[in-house]
Tab-separated table of C-alpha atoms in Angstrom:
chain	number	residue	atom	x	y	z
A	1	MET	CA	83.656	-50.157	-49.971
A	2	CYS	CA	80.673	-49.768	-52.376
A	3	SER	CA	81.796	-49.543	-55.903
A	4	SER	CA	79.675	-46.627	-56.340
A	5	GLY	CA	81.606	-44.601	-53.523
A	6	ILE	CA	78.340	-43.754	-51.823
A	7	GLY	CA	79.553	-45.558	-48.701
A	8	THR	CA	79.838	-48.884	-46.851
A	9	GLY	CA	77.420	-51.607	-45.976
A	10	ASP	CA	74.349	-52.636	-48.129
A	11	VAL	CA	73.600	-50.521	-51.242
A	12	LEU	CA	69.812	-50.248	-50.155
A	13	ASP	CA	71.073	-48.931	-46.854
A	14	ASP	CA	72.809	-46.104	-48.574
A	15	VAL	CA	69.960	-45.228	-50.633
A	16	ALA	CA	67.665	-44.760	-47.514
A	17	ALA	CA	70.275	-42.843	-46.055
A	18	LEU	CA	70.713	-40.667	-49.025
A	19	VAL	CA	66.853	-40.352	-49.158
A	20	ALA	CA	66.651	-39.049	-45.528
A	21	GLU	CA	69.786	-36.440	-46.077
A	22	ARG	CA	67.740	-35.222	-49.239
A	23	ASN	CA	64.807	-34.842	-46.995
A	24	ARG	CA	66.580	-32.673	-44.610
A	25	ILE	CA	68.114	-30.372	-46.949
A	26	ASP	CA	64.799	-29.845	-48.544
A	27	ALA	CA	63.481	-29.068	-45.171
A	28	ARG	CA	66.319	-26.561	-44.853
A	29	LEU	CA	65.422	-24.994	-48.101
A	30	ALA	CA	61.840	-24.766	-47.659
A	31	ARG	CA	62.396	-22.748	-44.525
A	32	ALA	CA	64.893	-20.693	-45.855
A	33	VAL	CA	62.465	-19.832	-48.755
A	34	ARG	CA	59.938	-19.005	-46.184
A	35	ALA	CA	62.334	-16.509	-44.589
A	36	ALA	CA	63.453	-14.952	-47.709
A	37	GLU	CA	59.858	-14.273	-48.717
A	38	ALA	CA	58.701	-13.171	-44.915
A	39	SER	CA	61.660	-10.440	-45.390
A	40	SER	CA	60.402	-9.654	-48.960
A	41	ALA	CA	64.114	-10.497	-50.084
A	42	PRO	CA	63.084	-10.600	-53.776
A	43	GLU	CA	62.332	-7.049	-54.036
A	44	ARG	CA	66.291	-6.380	-53.604
A	45	ASP	CA	66.679	-8.042	-56.941
A	46	GLY	CA	63.672	-6.306	-58.552
A	47	LEU	CA	61.143	-9.354	-58.272
A	48	LYS	CA	58.096	-9.378	-56.511
A	49	SER	CA	57.796	-13.100	-55.420
A	50	MET	CA	60.109	-15.885	-54.314
A	51	ALA	CA	58.663	-18.135	-56.956
A	52	SER	CA	59.789	-15.866	-59.560
A	53	TRP	CA	63.235	-15.459	-57.928
A	54	LEU	CA	63.553	-19.132	-58.003
A	55	ARG	CA	62.480	-19.520	-61.741
A	56	GLY	CA	65.060	-16.573	-62.692
A	57	HIS	CA	67.949	-16.872	-60.385
A	58	CYS	CA	68.015	-20.811	-59.557
A	59	ARG	CA	66.459	-22.136	-63.106
A	60	LEU	CA	63.774	-23.827	-61.170
A	61	SER	CA	60.570	-24.713	-63.288
A	62	GLY	CA	57.438	-22.849	-62.184
A	63	HIS	CA	55.978	-26.217	-60.464
A	64	GLN	CA	59.257	-26.813	-58.473
A	65	ALA	CA	59.157	-23.116	-57.561
A	66	SER	CA	55.521	-22.995	-56.295
A	67	ARG	CA	55.726	-26.205	-54.580
A	68	LEU	CA	58.913	-24.883	-52.572
A	69	VAL	CA	57.292	-21.985	-51.552
A	70	GLY	CA	54.147	-23.334	-50.669
A	71	ASN	CA	56.216	-26.019	-48.572
A	72	GLY	CA	57.777	-22.997	-46.750
A	73	ARG	CA	54.536	-21.808	-45.784
A	74	ALA	CA	52.911	-24.919	-44.724
A	75	LEU	CA	55.630	-25.898	-42.441
A	76	ALA	CA	55.072	-22.503	-40.626
A	77	HIS	CA	51.914	-23.802	-39.667
A	78	LEU	CA	52.476	-27.509	-39.109
A	79	PRO	CA	55.431	-27.725	-36.703
A	80	VAL	CA	55.350	-31.295	-35.752
A	81	LEU	CA	55.354	-32.349	-39.591
A	82	ALA	CA	58.022	-29.498	-39.908
A	83	GLU	CA	60.038	-31.372	-37.161
A	84	ALA	CA	59.564	-34.780	-39.043
A	85	HIS	CA	60.878	-33.202	-42.275
A	86	ASP	CA	63.930	-31.855	-40.449
A	87	ALA	CA	64.585	-35.416	-39.236
A	88	GLY	CA	64.586	-36.507	-42.630
A	89	LEU	CA	61.413	-38.674	-42.144
A	90	VAL	CA	59.150	-37.026	-44.603
A	91	THR	CA	59.803	-35.978	-48.118
A	92	ALA	CA	59.230	-32.665	-49.733
A	93	THR	CA	56.291	-34.254	-51.855
A	94	GLN	CA	54.471	-35.154	-48.716
A	95	VAL	CA	54.775	-31.929	-47.333
A	96	ALA	CA	53.261	-30.559	-50.383
A	97	VAL	CA	50.351	-32.948	-50.042
A	98	ALA	CA	49.826	-31.713	-46.608
A	99	ALA	CA	50.062	-28.089	-47.763
A	100	GLU	CA	46.483	-28.503	-49.139
A	101	VAL	CA	45.361	-28.257	-45.095
A	102	THR	CA	47.121	-24.601	-44.811
A	103	THR	CA	45.660	-22.916	-47.520
A	104	PRO	CA	44.084	-19.622	-46.326
A	105	ASP	CA	40.422	-20.470	-47.173
A	106	ARG	CA	41.077	-23.910	-45.173
A	107	LEU	CA	42.625	-22.323	-42.026
A	108	ALA	CA	40.115	-19.777	-41.942
A	109	ALA	CA	37.434	-22.453	-42.028
A	110	ALA	CA	39.456	-24.710	-39.262
A	111	ALA	CA	39.476	-21.651	-37.074
A	112	ALA	CA	35.726	-20.949	-37.370
A	113	GLN	CA	35.046	-24.281	-36.703
A	114	GLY	CA	37.115	-24.697	-33.704
A	115	VAL	CA	39.440	-27.288	-35.146
A	116	ASP	CA	42.427	-28.151	-33.353
A	117	LEU	CA	45.402	-27.566	-36.141
A	118	GLY	CA	47.894	-29.229	-33.590
A	119	GLU	CA	45.997	-32.635	-33.769
A	120	ILE	CA	45.586	-32.657	-37.509
A	121	ASP	CA	49.316	-31.518	-37.732
A	122	ALA	CA	50.241	-34.614	-35.506
A	123	VAL	CA	48.104	-36.896	-37.414
A	124	LEU	CA	49.448	-36.004	-40.703
A	125	ALA	CA	52.955	-36.388	-39.374
A	126	ASP	CA	52.003	-39.945	-38.098
A	127	VAL	CA	50.565	-40.887	-41.190
A	128	ALA	CA	53.434	-39.369	-43.415
A	129	ILE	CA	56.032	-41.459	-41.354
A	130	GLU	CA	54.416	-44.614	-40.973
A	131	GLN	CA	52.543	-45.256	-44.268
A	132	GLU	CA	52.790	-44.801	-47.738
A	133	HIS	CA	52.731	-41.929	-49.954
A	134	ASP	CA	48.941	-42.512	-51.009
A	135	ALA	CA	47.581	-42.865	-47.652
A	136	LEU	CA	48.740	-39.302	-46.844
A	137	VAL	CA	46.958	-37.929	-49.939
A	138	VAL	CA	43.906	-39.844	-48.675
A	139	VAL	CA	43.837	-38.297	-45.216
A	140	VAL	CA	44.344	-34.879	-46.378
A	141	LYS	CA	41.392	-35.109	-48.983
A	142	ARG	CA	38.874	-36.607	-46.133
A	143	TYR	CA	40.029	-33.854	-43.992
A	144	CYS	CA	39.495	-30.970	-46.688
A	145	ASN	CA	36.197	-32.757	-47.444
A	146	ALA	CA	34.925	-33.004	-44.160
A	147	LEU	CA	35.881	-29.186	-43.155
A	148	ASP	CA	33.353	-28.117	-45.864
A	149	PRO	CA	30.924	-30.999	-46.109
A	150	ASP	CA	27.830	-28.568	-47.238
A	151	GLY	CA	29.726	-26.011	-49.316
A	152	PRO	CA	29.624	-25.431	-52.932
A	153	GLU	CA	31.327	-27.816	-55.124
A	154	PRO	CA	34.764	-26.215	-56.153
A	155	ASP	CA	35.088	-25.033	-59.881
A	156	PRO	CA	36.920	-28.355	-61.391
A	157	THR	CA	38.479	-26.028	-63.943
A	158	GLU	CA	40.351	-23.682	-61.169
A	159	GLY	CA	42.490	-26.865	-60.420
A	160	ARG	CA	43.203	-27.829	-63.994
A	161	ARG	CA	46.816	-26.963	-65.668
A	162	MET	CA	48.888	-27.981	-68.473
A	163	SER	CA	52.272	-26.965	-69.194
A	164	VAL	CA	54.040	-27.387	-72.665
A	165	VAL	CA	58.089	-27.442	-72.781
A	166	ARG	CA	59.460	-27.465	-76.280
A	167	HIS	CA	63.114	-29.305	-76.292
A	168	SER	CA	65.703	-28.303	-78.997
A	169	ASP	CA	65.172	-31.495	-80.964
A	170	GLY	CA	61.562	-30.651	-81.676
A	171	THR	CA	60.080	-32.940	-79.143
A	172	VAL	CA	57.617	-31.598	-76.606
A	173	SER	CA	56.840	-32.676	-73.115
A	174	PHE	CA	53.261	-32.003	-71.566
A	175	HIS	CA	52.618	-31.775	-67.940
A	176	LEU	CA	48.914	-32.406	-67.339
A	177	HIS	CA	47.469	-31.798	-63.847
A	178	LEU	CA	43.559	-32.670	-63.856
A	179	ASP	CA	40.692	-32.603	-61.204
A	180	PRO	CA	39.548	-36.356	-60.714
A	181	VAL	CA	36.348	-36.114	-63.107
A	182	GLY	CA	38.376	-34.491	-65.820
A	183	ALA	CA	41.172	-36.886	-65.560
A	184	GLU	CA	38.636	-39.772	-65.732
A	185	ARG	CA	37.240	-38.412	-68.945
A	186	PHE	CA	40.726	-37.815	-70.511
A	187	ALA	CA	42.006	-41.285	-69.445
A	188	THR	CA	38.899	-43.049	-70.648
A	189	ALA	CA	38.946	-41.527	-74.184
A	190	VAL	CA	42.562	-42.135	-74.209
A	191	GLU	CA	42.174	-45.830	-73.192
A	192	ALA	CA	39.383	-46.272	-75.792
A	193	HIS	CA	42.176	-45.726	-78.346
A	194	VAL	CA	44.650	-47.880	-76.350
A	195	GLN	CA	42.573	-50.739	-76.487
A	196	ALA	CA	41.290	-50.723	-79.926
A	197	ASP	CA	44.694	-50.892	-81.166
A	198	ARG	CA	46.263	-53.784	-80.035
A	199	PRO	CA	47.729	-55.261	-83.309
A	200	ALA	CA	49.496	-58.822	-83.502
A	201	GLY	CA	52.899	-58.491	-82.520
A	202	ASP	CA	52.658	-55.302	-80.682
A	203	ASP	CA	55.743	-54.836	-78.467
A	204	ARG	CA	55.154	-51.158	-77.520
A	205	SER	CA	55.317	-50.271	-73.720
A	206	ARG	CA	52.298	-49.285	-71.551
A	207	ALA	CA	53.577	-45.318	-71.903
A	208	GLN	CA	54.212	-45.753	-75.532
A	209	ARG	CA	50.622	-46.917	-76.179
A	210	LEU	CA	49.103	-44.135	-73.957
A	211	ALA	CA	50.987	-41.490	-75.985
A	212	ASP	CA	49.883	-43.021	-79.267
A	213	GLY	CA	46.273	-43.145	-78.085
A	214	ALA	CA	46.591	-39.428	-76.851
A	215	VAL	CA	47.730	-38.781	-80.551
A	216	GLN	CA	45.178	-40.587	-82.219
A	217	LEU	CA	42.444	-38.928	-79.867
A	218	ALA	CA	43.818	-35.511	-81.349
A	219	ASP	CA	44.089	-36.952	-85.145
A	220	THR	CA	40.207	-38.208	-84.774
A	221	ALA	CA	38.968	-34.676	-83.322
A	222	LEU	CA	40.907	-33.163	-85.992
A	223	ALA	CA	39.720	-35.396	-88.737
A	224	THR	CA	36.265	-35.234	-87.799
A	225	GLY	CA	36.007	-31.573	-87.452
A	226	ALA	CA	34.900	-31.790	-83.840
A	227	THR	CA	37.390	-29.039	-82.886
A	228	PRO	CA	36.464	-25.371	-82.650
A	229	GLN	CA	37.236	-23.065	-85.516
A	230	LEU	CA	39.851	-20.914	-84.972
A	231	ARG	CA	38.959	-17.423	-86.476
A	232	GLY	CA	36.605	-18.876	-88.832
A	233	VAL	CA	39.158	-21.456	-90.126
A	234	LYS	CA	39.148	-25.263	-89.100
A	235	PRO	CA	42.571	-25.946	-86.977
A	236	GLN	CA	45.000	-27.733	-89.439
A	237	VAL	CA	48.621	-29.018	-88.975
A	238	VAL	CA	50.607	-26.739	-91.129
A	239	VAL	CA	54.046	-27.966	-92.745
A	240	LYS	CA	56.235	-25.646	-94.751
A	241	VAL	CA	58.496	-27.427	-97.199
A	242	ASP	CA	60.313	-26.553	-100.452
A	243	ALA	CA	58.807	-28.279	-103.613
A	244	GLU	CA	62.342	-29.913	-104.360
A	245	ASP	CA	62.820	-31.481	-100.721
A	246	LEU	CA	59.027	-32.601	-100.847
A	247	VAL	CA	59.729	-34.358	-104.288
A	248	THR	CA	63.041	-35.901	-103.371
A	249	GLY	CA	62.501	-36.599	-99.614
A	250	HIS	CA	65.810	-34.941	-98.524
A	251	GLY	CA	66.266	-32.018	-96.455
A	252	THR	CA	63.726	-30.480	-93.733
A	253	ALA	CA	60.292	-29.281	-93.323
A	254	GLN	CA	59.135	-26.708	-90.626
A	255	LEU	CA	55.635	-27.145	-88.741
A	256	GLY	CA	53.610	-24.287	-87.627
A	257	SER	CA	55.202	-24.248	-84.367
A	258	GLY	CA	58.446	-23.860	-85.785
A	259	ALA	CA	60.036	-27.180	-84.892
A	260	LEU	CA	61.753	-29.021	-87.916
A	261	VAL	CA	60.857	-32.674	-89.186
A	262	SER	CA	62.269	-34.154	-92.166
A	263	ALA	CA	61.413	-33.995	-95.696
A	264	ALA	CA	60.601	-37.634	-95.890
A	265	ARG	CA	58.278	-36.890	-92.850
A	266	ALA	CA	56.519	-34.410	-94.910
A	267	ARG	CA	56.183	-36.585	-97.764
A	268	TRP	CA	54.259	-38.919	-95.375
A	269	LEU	CA	52.010	-36.166	-94.555
A	270	ALA	CA	51.273	-35.179	-98.096
A	271	CYS	CA	49.933	-38.483	-98.601
A	272	ASP	CA	46.279	-37.574	-96.976
A	273	SER	CA	46.619	-33.359	-96.876
A	274	SER	CA	45.815	-30.465	-98.887
A	275	ILE	CA	48.939	-28.813	-100.595
A	276	ALA	CA	49.018	-24.800	-101.533
A	277	ARG	CA	51.638	-23.825	-103.331
A	278	VAL	CA	53.306	-20.610	-102.512
A	279	VAL	CA	55.883	-18.682	-104.641
A	280	MET	CA	58.464	-16.506	-102.590
A	281	GLY	CA	60.406	-13.755	-103.938
A	282	PRO	CA	64.008	-13.195	-103.370
A	283	ASP	CA	63.112	-11.000	-100.319
A	284	GLY	CA	60.976	-13.764	-98.791
A	285	VAL	CA	57.842	-12.233	-99.169
A	286	PRO	CA	55.011	-14.486	-100.848
A	287	LEU	CA	54.377	-13.419	-104.753
A	288	ASP	CA	51.648	-15.802	-105.404
A	289	VAL	CA	49.545	-18.405	-103.495
A	290	GLY	CA	47.724	-20.935	-105.314
A	291	ARG	CA	44.490	-22.832	-104.385
A	292	ASP	CA	44.506	-25.911	-102.010
A	293	GLN	CA	44.837	-29.185	-103.859
A	294	ARG	CA	43.286	-32.201	-101.961
A	295	LEU	CA	45.063	-35.242	-102.798
A	296	ALA	CA	42.224	-37.797	-102.123
A	297	THR	CA	38.624	-36.756	-102.866
A	298	ARG	CA	36.238	-37.518	-100.336
A	299	HIS	CA	34.672	-40.086	-102.897
A	300	ILE	CA	37.995	-42.112	-103.442
A	301	ARG	CA	38.089	-41.827	-99.364
A	302	ARG	CA	34.594	-43.387	-98.900
A	303	ALA	CA	35.355	-45.956	-101.738
A	304	ALA	CA	38.371	-46.707	-99.817
A	305	GLU	CA	37.051	-47.210	-96.558
A	306	VAL	CA	33.935	-49.332	-97.797
A	307	ARG	CA	36.612	-51.293	-99.568
A	308	ASP	CA	39.155	-51.961	-96.917
A	309	GLY	CA	37.360	-51.541	-93.896
A	310	GLY	CA	39.933	-50.130	-91.914
A	311	CYS	CA	44.097	-50.185	-91.724
A	312	VAL	CA	45.231	-52.805	-94.204
A	313	PHE	CA	48.545	-53.481	-92.620
A	314	THR	CA	48.664	-57.119	-91.788
A	315	GLY	CA	47.636	-57.520	-87.907
A	316	CYS	CA	46.381	-54.187	-87.574
A	317	GLY	CA	42.397	-53.572	-86.712
A	318	ALA	CA	42.222	-49.928	-86.614
A	319	PRO	CA	39.097	-48.457	-87.843
A	320	THR	CA	38.595	-46.284	-91.173
A	321	TRP	CA	38.160	-43.103	-88.904
A	322	TRP	CA	42.064	-43.573	-87.670
A	323	CYS	CA	43.296	-43.902	-91.196
A	324	ASP	CA	45.064	-41.748	-93.601
A	325	VAL	CA	44.480	-42.548	-97.430
A	326	HIS	CA	48.158	-43.620	-98.579
A	327	HIS	CA	49.098	-43.439	-102.008
A	328	LEU	CA	50.809	-46.957	-103.023
A	329	VAL	CA	52.688	-44.917	-105.841
A	330	HIS	CA	53.257	-41.667	-104.367
A	331	TRP	CA	51.732	-38.619	-106.341
A	332	LEU	CA	55.082	-36.995	-106.144
A	333	ASP	CA	56.550	-39.869	-108.111
A	334	GLY	CA	53.480	-39.718	-110.561
A	335	GLY	CA	51.074	-42.161	-109.013
A	336	PRO	CA	47.391	-41.246	-109.496
A	337	THR	CA	44.674	-40.299	-106.893
A	338	SER	CA	42.726	-43.028	-107.594
A	339	LEU	CA	40.938	-45.891	-105.716
A	340	GLU	CA	43.207	-48.420	-107.096
A	341	ASN	CA	46.410	-46.288	-105.889
A	342	SER	CA	44.791	-45.766	-102.568
A	343	ALA	CA	45.194	-47.698	-99.063
A	344	LEU	CA	43.767	-47.104	-95.774
A	345	LEU	CA	46.420	-47.087	-93.107
A	346	CYS	CA	46.687	-45.951	-89.486
A	347	GLU	CA	49.241	-43.368	-88.500
A	348	ARG	CA	51.922	-46.055	-87.003
A	349	HIS	CA	51.647	-48.078	-90.000
A	350	HIS	CA	51.593	-45.256	-92.555
A	351	THR	CA	54.896	-44.327	-90.877
A	352	LYS	CA	56.335	-47.949	-91.320
A	353	VAL	CA	55.246	-47.971	-95.042
A	354	HIS	CA	57.051	-44.921	-95.877
A	355	SER	CA	60.214	-46.307	-93.685
A	356	GLY	CA	60.483	-49.567	-95.781
A	357	PHE	CA	57.491	-51.538	-95.278
A	358	ARG	CA	55.065	-52.162	-98.250
A	359	VAL	CA	51.330	-53.112	-98.560
A	360	GLN	CA	49.935	-54.340	-101.850
A	361	ARG	CA	46.480	-55.738	-102.942
A	362	LEU	CA	46.467	-58.637	-104.820
A	363	PRO	CA	44.146	-59.800	-107.559
A	364	ASP	CA	42.416	-61.758	-105.064
A	365	GLY	CA	41.322	-58.749	-103.323
A	366	ARG	CA	43.401	-59.364	-100.083
A	367	TRP	CA	46.086	-56.914	-98.663
A	368	HIS	CA	49.515	-58.150	-97.973
A	369	THR	CA	52.478	-56.361	-96.178
A	370	TRP	CA	56.146	-57.148	-96.736
A	371	ARG	CA	58.891	-55.941	-94.353
A	372	PRO	CA	61.918	-53.865	-95.746
A	373	ASP	CA	63.736	-57.069	-96.334
A	374	GLY	CA	61.286	-58.548	-98.552
A	375	THR	CA	59.844	-61.212	-96.309
A	376	GLU	CA	56.020	-61.034	-95.710
A	377	ILE	CA	54.348	-60.534	-92.625
A	378	THR	CA	51.790	-63.097	-91.819
A	379	THR	CA	49.209	-63.948	-89.082
A	380	PRO	CA	48.380	-67.471	-87.670
A	381	ALA	CA	45.560	-69.308	-89.336
A	382	PRO	CA	42.592	-69.054	-87.441
A	383	LEU	CA	41.804	-71.841	-85.174
A	384	ARG	CA	39.024	-74.312	-86.016
A	385	ALA	CA	37.029	-76.506	-83.749
A	386	PRO	CA	37.406	-80.028	-84.284
A	387	PRO	CA	34.356	-81.913	-86.162
A	388	LEU	CA	31.820	-82.974	-83.827
A	389	VAL	CA	31.948	-87.062	-83.816
A	390	PRO	CA	28.139	-88.484	-83.697
A	391	ALA	CA	27.977	-90.727	-80.346
């Protein structure tokens, strides 16, 4: 008996059997959804579509609901593929890929050109059963392109989608679906930041490096003013924090989205930000709004960029335009806003310094970095070629 209780025999056989069973259940579900849609069943519950009913009554995401409805419609036009799905040989994801063939426009184009959809159905089922998932994607794409070889190029923006899900702990999940060209542009921009940020001892996973690259891409756009103005105001990240919490680093701060972060995180952001004082009355109405105070002037920043040349954290080579101006002694602790009290740090290492690491510029002009335990981070001495020996 398998220790997991799924059945006897090899555990991989159990996995394959469960996948097949899931496929069969998905097929039954898609057919049931199609039947409910065809009979306008959602109207009985005051809803106009099966997608909205699935979201509200079954707590499916919008993407899941739409795919399920689309699969039900596709199976009605592709009986051979539907039979394979019923038998557990084809996954719901494969059916969703094949559904591209059965959109109303493509069905009309196929009928006008005398295409035998039955033959296409048989080919799709054969590829889905016998080959890898990506092979089906290629076949469907080629069919769709051949169906309208001389037609106008589709508007790439029509298929682009991005959903944002905010979680209870303040984190956010993004689901981004782009056309091939848009995806290539986005991936190239993120990859440029990923490849440029490869400090010594970097143990981040590929997924972490991509996420950091995407954040850096946004940081760079906001810092350079490359983003459009919103109602005449430059887009900015807004953080609301009580003055006492900002000084002590205890308590919480609130982002513009409503998400909560620690006051210590607000102190980190305050290193290279504008501060506006707002005095609140007992009823929560602002009584006085002070002027913005820029903590590091553009002249100090320019001088720091010339002096430091990039992130000063040992082993990091992040360029100047990725960096914040960090106060070595925080201005909340009496540190002056001056070149001598400034250091350029990229986002990741700025966070490290506010979490126990320390950077210092010694009299010789070189920057040194210490870990929270007091040990210094060093990099290996550069390799030198052996001297040439005359023949």
